[in-house]
Each structure stands twice: as C-alpha cells, then as structure tokens.
Short mmCIF file of C-alpha atoms and ligand atoms in Angstrom, two decimals:
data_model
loop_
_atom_site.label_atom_id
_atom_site.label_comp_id
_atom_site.label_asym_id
_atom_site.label_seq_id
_atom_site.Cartn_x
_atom_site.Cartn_y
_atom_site.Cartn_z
CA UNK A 1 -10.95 -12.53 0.13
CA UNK A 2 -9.12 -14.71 2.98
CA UNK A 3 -10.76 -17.25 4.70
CA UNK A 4 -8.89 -19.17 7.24
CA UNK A 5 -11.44 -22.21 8.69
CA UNK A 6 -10.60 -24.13 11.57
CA UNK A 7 -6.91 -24.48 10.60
CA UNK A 8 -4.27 -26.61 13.16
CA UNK A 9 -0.61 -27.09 12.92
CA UNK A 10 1.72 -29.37 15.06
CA UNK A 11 5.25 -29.35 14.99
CA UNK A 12 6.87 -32.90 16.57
CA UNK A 13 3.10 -33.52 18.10
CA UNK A 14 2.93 -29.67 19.96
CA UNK A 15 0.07 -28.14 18.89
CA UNK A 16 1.04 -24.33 17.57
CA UNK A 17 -1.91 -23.18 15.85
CA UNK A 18 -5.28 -24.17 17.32
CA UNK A 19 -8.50 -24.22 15.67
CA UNK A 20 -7.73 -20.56 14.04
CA UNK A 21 -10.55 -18.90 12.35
CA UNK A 22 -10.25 -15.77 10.49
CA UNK A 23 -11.78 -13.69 7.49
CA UNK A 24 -10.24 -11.27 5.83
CA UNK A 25 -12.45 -8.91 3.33
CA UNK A 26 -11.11 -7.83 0.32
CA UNK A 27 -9.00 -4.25 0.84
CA UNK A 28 -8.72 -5.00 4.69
CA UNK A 29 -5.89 -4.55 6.82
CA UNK A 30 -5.86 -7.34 9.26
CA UNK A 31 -3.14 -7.05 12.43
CA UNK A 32 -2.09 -10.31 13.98
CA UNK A 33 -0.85 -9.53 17.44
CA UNK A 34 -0.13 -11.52 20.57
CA UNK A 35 2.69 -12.40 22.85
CA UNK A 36 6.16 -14.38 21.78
CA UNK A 37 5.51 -18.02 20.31
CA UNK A 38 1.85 -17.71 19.82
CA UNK A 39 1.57 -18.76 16.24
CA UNK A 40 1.50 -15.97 14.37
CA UNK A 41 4.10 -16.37 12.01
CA UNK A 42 3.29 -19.75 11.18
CA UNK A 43 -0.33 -18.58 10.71
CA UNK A 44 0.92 -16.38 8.41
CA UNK A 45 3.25 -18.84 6.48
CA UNK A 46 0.38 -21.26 5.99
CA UNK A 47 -1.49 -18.55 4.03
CA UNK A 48 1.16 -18.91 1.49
CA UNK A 49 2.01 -22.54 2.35
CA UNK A 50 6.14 -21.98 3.46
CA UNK A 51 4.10 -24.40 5.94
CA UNK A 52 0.89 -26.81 4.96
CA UNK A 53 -1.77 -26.98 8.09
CA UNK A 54 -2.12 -30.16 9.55
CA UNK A 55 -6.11 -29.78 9.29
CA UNK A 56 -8.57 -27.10 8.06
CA UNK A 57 -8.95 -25.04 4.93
CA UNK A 58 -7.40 -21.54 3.77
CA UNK A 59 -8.82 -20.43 1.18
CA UNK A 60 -8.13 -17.17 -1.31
CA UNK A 61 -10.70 -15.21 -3.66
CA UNK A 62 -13.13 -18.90 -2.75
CA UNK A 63 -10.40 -21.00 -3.83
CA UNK A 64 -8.78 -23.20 -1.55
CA UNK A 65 -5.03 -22.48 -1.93
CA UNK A 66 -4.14 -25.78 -2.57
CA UNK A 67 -5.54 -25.93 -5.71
CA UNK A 68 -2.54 -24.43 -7.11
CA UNK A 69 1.19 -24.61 -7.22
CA UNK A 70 3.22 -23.18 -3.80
CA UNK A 71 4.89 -20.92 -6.52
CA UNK A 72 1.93 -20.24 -8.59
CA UNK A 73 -0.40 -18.71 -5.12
CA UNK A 74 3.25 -17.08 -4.09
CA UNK A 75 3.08 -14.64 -6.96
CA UNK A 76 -0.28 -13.61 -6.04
CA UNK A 77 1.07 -13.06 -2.53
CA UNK A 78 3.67 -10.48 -1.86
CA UNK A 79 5.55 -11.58 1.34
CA UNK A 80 8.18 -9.45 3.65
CA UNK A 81 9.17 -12.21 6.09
CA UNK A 82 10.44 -11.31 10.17
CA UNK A 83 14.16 -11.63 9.61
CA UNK A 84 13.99 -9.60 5.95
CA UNK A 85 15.74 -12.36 3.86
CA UNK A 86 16.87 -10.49 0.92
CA UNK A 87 19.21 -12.08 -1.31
CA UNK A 88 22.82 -11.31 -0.08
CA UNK A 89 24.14 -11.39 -3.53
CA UNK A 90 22.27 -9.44 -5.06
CA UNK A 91 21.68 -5.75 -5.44
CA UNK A 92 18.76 -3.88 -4.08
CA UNK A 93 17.08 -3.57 -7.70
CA UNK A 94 17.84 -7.14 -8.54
CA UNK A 95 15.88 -8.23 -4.67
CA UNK A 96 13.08 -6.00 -5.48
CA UNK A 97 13.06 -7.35 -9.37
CA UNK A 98 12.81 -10.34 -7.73
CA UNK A 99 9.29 -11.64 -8.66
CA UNK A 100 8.38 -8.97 -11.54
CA UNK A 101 11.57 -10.89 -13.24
CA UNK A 102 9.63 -14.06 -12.59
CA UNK A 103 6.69 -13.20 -14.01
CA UNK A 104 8.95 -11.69 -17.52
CA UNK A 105 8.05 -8.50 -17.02
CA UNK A 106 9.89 -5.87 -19.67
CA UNK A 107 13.19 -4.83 -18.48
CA UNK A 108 12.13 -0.96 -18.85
CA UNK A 109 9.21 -1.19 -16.86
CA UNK A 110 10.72 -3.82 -14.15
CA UNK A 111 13.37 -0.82 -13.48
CA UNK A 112 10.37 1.81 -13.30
CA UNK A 113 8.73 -0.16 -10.73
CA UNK A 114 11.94 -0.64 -8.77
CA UNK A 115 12.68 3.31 -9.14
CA UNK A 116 8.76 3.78 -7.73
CA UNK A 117 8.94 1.55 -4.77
CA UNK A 118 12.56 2.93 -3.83
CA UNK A 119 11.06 6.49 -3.69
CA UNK A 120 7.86 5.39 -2.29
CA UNK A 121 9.75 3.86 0.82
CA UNK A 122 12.70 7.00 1.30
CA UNK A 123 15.52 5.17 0.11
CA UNK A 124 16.94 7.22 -2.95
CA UNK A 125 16.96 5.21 -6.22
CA UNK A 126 20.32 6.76 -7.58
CA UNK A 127 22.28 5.82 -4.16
CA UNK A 128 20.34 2.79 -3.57
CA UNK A 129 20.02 0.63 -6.61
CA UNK A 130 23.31 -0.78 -7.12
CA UNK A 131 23.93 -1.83 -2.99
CA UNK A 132 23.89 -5.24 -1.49
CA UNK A 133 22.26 -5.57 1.94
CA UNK A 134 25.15 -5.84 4.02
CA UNK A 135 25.96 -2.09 2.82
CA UNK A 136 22.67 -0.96 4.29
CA UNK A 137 21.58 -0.53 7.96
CA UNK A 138 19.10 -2.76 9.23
CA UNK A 139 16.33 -0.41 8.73
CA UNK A 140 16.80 -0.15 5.37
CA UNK A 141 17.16 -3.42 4.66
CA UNK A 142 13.51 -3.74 5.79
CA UNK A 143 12.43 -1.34 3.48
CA UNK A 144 14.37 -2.97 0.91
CA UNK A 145 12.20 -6.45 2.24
CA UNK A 146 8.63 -4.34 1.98
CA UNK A 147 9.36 -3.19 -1.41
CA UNK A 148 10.22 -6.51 -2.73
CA UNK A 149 6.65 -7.54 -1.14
CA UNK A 150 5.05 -4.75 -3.24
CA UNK A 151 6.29 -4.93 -6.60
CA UNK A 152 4.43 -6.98 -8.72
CA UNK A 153 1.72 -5.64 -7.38
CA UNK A 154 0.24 -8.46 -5.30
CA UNK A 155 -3.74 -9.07 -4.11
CA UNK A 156 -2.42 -10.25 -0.99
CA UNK A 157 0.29 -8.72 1.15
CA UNK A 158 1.42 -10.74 4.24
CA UNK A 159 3.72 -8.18 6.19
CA UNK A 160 5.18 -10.08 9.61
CA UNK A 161 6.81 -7.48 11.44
CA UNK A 162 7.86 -5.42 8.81
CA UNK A 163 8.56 -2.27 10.85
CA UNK A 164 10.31 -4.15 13.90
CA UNK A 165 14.20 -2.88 13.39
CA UNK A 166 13.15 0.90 13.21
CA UNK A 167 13.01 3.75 14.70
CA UNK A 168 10.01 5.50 16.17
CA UNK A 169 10.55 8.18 13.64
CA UNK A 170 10.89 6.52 10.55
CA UNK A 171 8.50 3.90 11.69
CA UNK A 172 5.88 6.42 12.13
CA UNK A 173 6.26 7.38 8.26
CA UNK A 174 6.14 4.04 7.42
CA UNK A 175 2.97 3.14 8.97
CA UNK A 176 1.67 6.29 7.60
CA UNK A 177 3.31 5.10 4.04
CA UNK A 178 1.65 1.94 4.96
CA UNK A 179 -1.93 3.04 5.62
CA UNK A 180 -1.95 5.62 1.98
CA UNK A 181 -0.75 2.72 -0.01
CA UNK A 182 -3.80 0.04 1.30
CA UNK A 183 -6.24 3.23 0.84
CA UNK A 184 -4.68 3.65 -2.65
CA UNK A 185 -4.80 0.36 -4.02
CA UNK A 186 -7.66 -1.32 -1.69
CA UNK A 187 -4.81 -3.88 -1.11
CA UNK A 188 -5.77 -7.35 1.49
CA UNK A 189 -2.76 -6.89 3.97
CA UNK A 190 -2.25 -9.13 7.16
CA UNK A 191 0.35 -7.72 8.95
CA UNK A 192 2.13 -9.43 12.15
CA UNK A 193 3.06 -7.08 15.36
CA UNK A 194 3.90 -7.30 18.63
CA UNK A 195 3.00 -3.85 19.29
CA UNK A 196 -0.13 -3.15 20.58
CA UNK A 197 0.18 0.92 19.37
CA UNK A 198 0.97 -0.17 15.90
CA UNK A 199 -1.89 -2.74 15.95
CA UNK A 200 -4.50 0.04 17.19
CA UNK A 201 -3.16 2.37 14.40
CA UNK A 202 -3.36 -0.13 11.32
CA UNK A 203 -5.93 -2.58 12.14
CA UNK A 204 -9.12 -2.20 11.02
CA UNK A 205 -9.31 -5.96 12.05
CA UNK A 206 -7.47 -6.86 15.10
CA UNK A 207 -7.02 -10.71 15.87
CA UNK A 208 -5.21 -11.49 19.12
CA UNK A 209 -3.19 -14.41 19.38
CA UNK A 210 -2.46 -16.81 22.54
CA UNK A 211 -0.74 -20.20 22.75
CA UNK A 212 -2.19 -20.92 19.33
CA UNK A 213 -5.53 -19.66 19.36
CA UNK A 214 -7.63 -16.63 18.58
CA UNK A 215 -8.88 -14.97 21.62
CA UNK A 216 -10.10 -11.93 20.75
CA UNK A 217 -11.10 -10.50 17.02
CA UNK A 218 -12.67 -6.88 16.04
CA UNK A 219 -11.67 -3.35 15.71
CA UNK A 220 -9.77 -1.29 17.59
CA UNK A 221 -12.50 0.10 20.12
CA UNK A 222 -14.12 -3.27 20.40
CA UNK A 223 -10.62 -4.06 22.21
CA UNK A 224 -10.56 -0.77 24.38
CA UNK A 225 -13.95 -0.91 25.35
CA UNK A 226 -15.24 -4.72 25.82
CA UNK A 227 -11.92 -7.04 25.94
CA UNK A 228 -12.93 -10.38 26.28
CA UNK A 229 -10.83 -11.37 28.94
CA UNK A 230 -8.49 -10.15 31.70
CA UNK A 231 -5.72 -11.45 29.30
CA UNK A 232 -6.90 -9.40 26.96
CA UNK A 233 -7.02 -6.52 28.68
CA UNK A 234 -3.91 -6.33 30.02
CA UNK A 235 -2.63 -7.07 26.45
CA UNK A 236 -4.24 -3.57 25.51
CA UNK A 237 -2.62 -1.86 28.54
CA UNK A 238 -5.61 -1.22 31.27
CA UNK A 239 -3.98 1.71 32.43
CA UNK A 240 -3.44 3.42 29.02
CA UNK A 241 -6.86 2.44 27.58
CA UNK A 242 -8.02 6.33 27.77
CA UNK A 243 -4.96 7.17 26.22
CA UNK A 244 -5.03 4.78 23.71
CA UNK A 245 -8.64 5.48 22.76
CA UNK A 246 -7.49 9.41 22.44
CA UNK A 247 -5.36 8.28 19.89
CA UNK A 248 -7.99 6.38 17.70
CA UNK A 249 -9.49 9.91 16.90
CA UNK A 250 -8.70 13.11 15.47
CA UNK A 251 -8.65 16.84 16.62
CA UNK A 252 -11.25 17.28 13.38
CA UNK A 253 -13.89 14.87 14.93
CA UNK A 254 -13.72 17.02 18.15
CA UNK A 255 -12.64 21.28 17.33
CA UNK A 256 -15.65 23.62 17.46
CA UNK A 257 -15.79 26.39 15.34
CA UNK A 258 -13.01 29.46 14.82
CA UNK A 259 -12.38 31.37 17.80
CA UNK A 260 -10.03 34.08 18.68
CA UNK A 261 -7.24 31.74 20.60
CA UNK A 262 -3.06 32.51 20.73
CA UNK A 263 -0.97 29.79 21.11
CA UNK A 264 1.27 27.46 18.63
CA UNK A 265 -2.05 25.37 16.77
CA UNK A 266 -2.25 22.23 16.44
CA UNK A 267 -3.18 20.18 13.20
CA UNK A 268 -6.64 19.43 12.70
CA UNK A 269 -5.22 15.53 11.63
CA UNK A 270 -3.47 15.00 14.46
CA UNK A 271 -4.68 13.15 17.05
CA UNK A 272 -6.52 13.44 20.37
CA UNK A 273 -4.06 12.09 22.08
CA UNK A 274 -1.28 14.42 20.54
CA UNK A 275 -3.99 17.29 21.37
CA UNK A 276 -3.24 15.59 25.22
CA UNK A 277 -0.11 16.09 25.39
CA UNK A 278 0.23 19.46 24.07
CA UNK A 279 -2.48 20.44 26.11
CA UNK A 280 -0.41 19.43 29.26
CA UNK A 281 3.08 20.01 27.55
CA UNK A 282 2.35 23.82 26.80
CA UNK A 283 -0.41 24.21 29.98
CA UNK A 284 -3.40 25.78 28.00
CA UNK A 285 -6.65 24.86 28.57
CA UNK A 286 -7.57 25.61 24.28
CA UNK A 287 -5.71 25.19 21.32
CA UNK A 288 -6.09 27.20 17.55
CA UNK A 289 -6.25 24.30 15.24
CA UNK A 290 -5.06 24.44 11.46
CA UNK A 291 -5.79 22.80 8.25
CA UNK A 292 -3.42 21.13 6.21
CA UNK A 293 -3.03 24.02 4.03
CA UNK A 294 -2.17 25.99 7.11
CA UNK A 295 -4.68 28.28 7.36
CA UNK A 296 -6.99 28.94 10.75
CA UNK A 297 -9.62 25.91 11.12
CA UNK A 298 -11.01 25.71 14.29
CA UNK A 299 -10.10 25.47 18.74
CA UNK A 300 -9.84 23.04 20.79
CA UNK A 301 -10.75 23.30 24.59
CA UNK A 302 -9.40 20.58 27.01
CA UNK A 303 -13.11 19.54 27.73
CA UNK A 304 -13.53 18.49 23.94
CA UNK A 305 -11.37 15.49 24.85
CA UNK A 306 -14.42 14.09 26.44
CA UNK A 307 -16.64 12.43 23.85
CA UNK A 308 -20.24 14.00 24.63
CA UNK A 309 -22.15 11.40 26.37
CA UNK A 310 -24.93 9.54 24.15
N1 ATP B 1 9.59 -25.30 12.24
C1 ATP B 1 9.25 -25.39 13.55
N2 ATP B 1 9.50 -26.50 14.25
C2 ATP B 1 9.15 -26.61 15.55
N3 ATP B 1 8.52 -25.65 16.24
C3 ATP B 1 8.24 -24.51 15.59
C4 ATP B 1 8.58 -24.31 14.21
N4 ATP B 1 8.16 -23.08 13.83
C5 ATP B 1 7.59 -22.53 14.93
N5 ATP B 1 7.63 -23.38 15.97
C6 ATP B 1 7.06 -23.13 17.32
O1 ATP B 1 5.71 -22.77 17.18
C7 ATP B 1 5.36 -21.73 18.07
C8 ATP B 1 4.77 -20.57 17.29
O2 ATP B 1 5.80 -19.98 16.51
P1 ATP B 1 5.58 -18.67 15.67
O3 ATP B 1 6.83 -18.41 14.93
O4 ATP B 1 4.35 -18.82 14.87
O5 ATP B 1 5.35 -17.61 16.82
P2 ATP B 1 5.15 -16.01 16.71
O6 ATP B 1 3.82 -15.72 17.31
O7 ATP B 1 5.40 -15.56 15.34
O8 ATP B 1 6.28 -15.48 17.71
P3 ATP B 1 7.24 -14.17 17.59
O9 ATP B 1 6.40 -13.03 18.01
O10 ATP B 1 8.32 -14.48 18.59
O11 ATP B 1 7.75 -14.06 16.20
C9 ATP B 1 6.63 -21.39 18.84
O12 ATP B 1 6.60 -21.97 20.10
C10 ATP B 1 7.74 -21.94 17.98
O13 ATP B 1 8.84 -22.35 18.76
MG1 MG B 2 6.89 -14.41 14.46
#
C-alpha cells in the first residue's frame, strides 16, 4: 500500500532522514517511534510531500506519489499534524468540512459526516459544532484535528502524535477508538509516538527511529523478545519488558475453565498485565473472570501469568 525505498532528506546539508525503508500493507497500523529529532515527522511529511525527499522513492497503491498533484495525493491522505493546526477562524464543523467541502460533497451529507465523527470522538455535536478552537481545551482540539483527518474518508491516515496533549484516561479511549475504527474500515494508518506503551498497544508494525535511520522494524514481541541492539532495548524499557509483554495479551488467552472462586472478577478482555496488578493490588492468588455480557466465564490463578513453556 506504502512503500518508502531508500528515501534521504537534508535540511542546510544535515542529513535528517537516512536511507529509510519501510512497507506498509494495506489495512496496517504502522507506529513510528524513537527519541526527539529523529526524523519522524519529516518521514511522515514526505509521505504526503509538505516536504519532497532529497533521494529515493515513496510510493502509494504502486504509484510513485509524484505522479500527481501535492493537493491531488493530499485528499487521498487524511493528515492530523503534531501541533493540531486547525483553522482559528473557523468553527469546528467548518475544520472538519474542511476537505469533504473540497471535494463538493452535498451540504446534507458533509454535516452528517461532521455530526458522525463528532460523536465518534466524545465531543457532543450540539455543543461542539458552532466553537472555534480557542474555546476548546487542548485535548479537544486534538480530537477536533483527528476528525478532520477522518472525514472524507481517506486510504491513508498519517496520525503524528495525535494523542500527545491528553490525558491517560481519555487517551486510553482514544486508542481504543483508534484501534475499532482501523478494524472497521481496514484503514493504512502510520501513526507517530514517542511512547513506547502506546506504540506496543497500536502497532502491529513497529519501526524505531534514531538520528535518521531505521533501527529496528517488526511487531511488538519481536521488540520485547530479540531487540536488535542495546539502544533498542533500553528504548523498550529492559526492566519492564515482562510487564510490557503481560500487557500484549489477554486474560481470555490464559483463564481455565469455571471454577467456584469469590472475589471482584476481572474482564476476560482485559489484559495480563491488568490481571498483575489486581492480583497484587487485592492479594489473591485466583481471580473469577467475566464476559462482556457479565456473566461467569472462567478463573484465573497467578501461575497462568506464565506462558506454558513450548
Ligand atoms: N524545516 C527544517 N529545517 C531544518 N531542520 C529541520 C526542519 N525540519 C526538521 N528539521 C530537523 O530535522 C530533525 C528531525 O526532525 P523531525 O521533526 O522529523 O523529528 P521528530 O522525530 O518528529 O521529533 P519530535 O519527536 O521532537 O517531534 C530535527 O533535528 C529537526 O531539527
Ligand atoms: Mg515530530
């Protein structure tokens, strides 16, 4: 779907992006991550050429992107830059219009979409349509940013920190949001993070950044288990990696079969490393697990959290 080959960028002679490499299948969700300054927004704003590489090819659905207009290949790609960037004049339903308006949509069905996306991301249509963004919090002005990215309906969806200003609440449902949506739609999304939990949670393609390059690509247990490098491993947090790999699977995977257990259950959706910390947090050695109707599903004993050697 995306294919980035050998791509460079310099800015004043400094090399930013270095020799980056990097599919993306159709319906994947793709997480850049790395530290501060190593290329990943401009890696991401060459994909819908805000910046043209210096060298290499990008190309989209086999066709190299500059084959086409900047604002043709934009309206293919839904975009919710770093710093949000909505219009200031304009109202939330005219910033999210944005691009459907473009593209001449009907006026009755651009407002249905708007309506849609408002629900879809918490933010209720009736108090939200008519506001500018400086009468909404930071947060919401995100929202505001990742609905604009979603409304005509894009193939592509570059995200670059989209969830950065929130809080770990509403930033939970958002990822959560996030992850339905892509499963809905089979949408391409690269995302940008700098947070190595978020990356673990969305990526089913994780491509570490450093000074430019690509140091490490693959899924989330390819990171836990075999980093590449010592960089790499500290970038995944050595000390949490059991932790961390916990939270890649769920109470389902791991609950045995209904037995007679008291105690508060836990959901058999939530994760092993939720089951961890209940286990500690309410000192029981089992847990009743339920279903998401509610109803009895299974236990969980503290020696499930061991995966059963091969
Ligand atoms: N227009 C520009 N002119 C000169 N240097 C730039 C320009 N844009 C980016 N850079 C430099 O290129 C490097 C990579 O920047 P980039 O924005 O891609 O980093 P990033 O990985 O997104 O970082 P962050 O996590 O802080 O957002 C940085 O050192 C930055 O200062
Ligand atoms: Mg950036």
């Amino acid at each position: 779907m995306l294919e980035l080959k050998a791509v460079n960028k310099f800015f004043n002679g400094w090399q930013a992006v270095a020799d980056v490499d990097l599919q993306v299948a159709a319906g994947e969700l793709a997480v850049l991550i790395g530290t501060s300054g190593s290329g990943k927004s401009t890696t991401l704003k060459m994909i819908n050429r805000l910046i043209e590489p210096d060298s290499g090819s990008i190309r989209l659905a086999g066709e190299d992107i500059r084959s086409q207009p900047p604002e043709v290949l934009r309206r293919r790609i839904g975009y919710a830059i770093q710093s949000v960037g909505l219009f200031p004049h304009w109202t939330v339903e005219q910033n999210i219009a944005a691009v459907p308006s473009l593209l001449k949509w009907p006026k009755a069905r651009i407002r249905e979409r708007v309506v849609e996306l408002l629900e879809l991301l918490h933010l209720p249509a009736a108090q939200f349509l008519a506001r500018y963004p400086h009468q909404l919090s930071g947060g919401q002005q995100q929202r505001v940013g990742v609905a604009r990215a979603l409304a005509a309906d894009p193939e592509v969806l570059l995200m670059d920190e989209p969830f950065g200003a929130l809080d770990p609440v509403t930033r939970g449902t958002l990822q959560q949001e996030l992850l339905r949506i892509q499963a809905l739609s089979g949408k391409t999304i690269v995302l940008v993070t700098h947070d190595i939990d978020e990356a673990l949670l969305l990526g089913q393609r994780i491509v570490l950044m450093d000074k430019g390059r690509v140091v490490q690509q693959g899924s989330a247990q390819d990171f836990l288990l075999h980093p590449a490098s010592d960089f790499v491993r500290d970038f995944v947090g050595q000390s949490d990696v059991g932790v961390r790999l916990l939270g890649l699977d769920t109470v389902a995977s791991r609950m045995r079969p209904l037995q007679p257990v008291s105690g508060e259950p836990i959901a058999a959706s939530a994760t092993l490393r939720e089951a961890l910390s209940a286990f500690v947090a309410r000192r029981v050695s089992s847990l009743p697990v339920i279903d998401a109707q509610g109803q009895p599903a299974g236990v969980l004993h503290f020696a499930d959290l061991l995966p059963v050697a091969a």
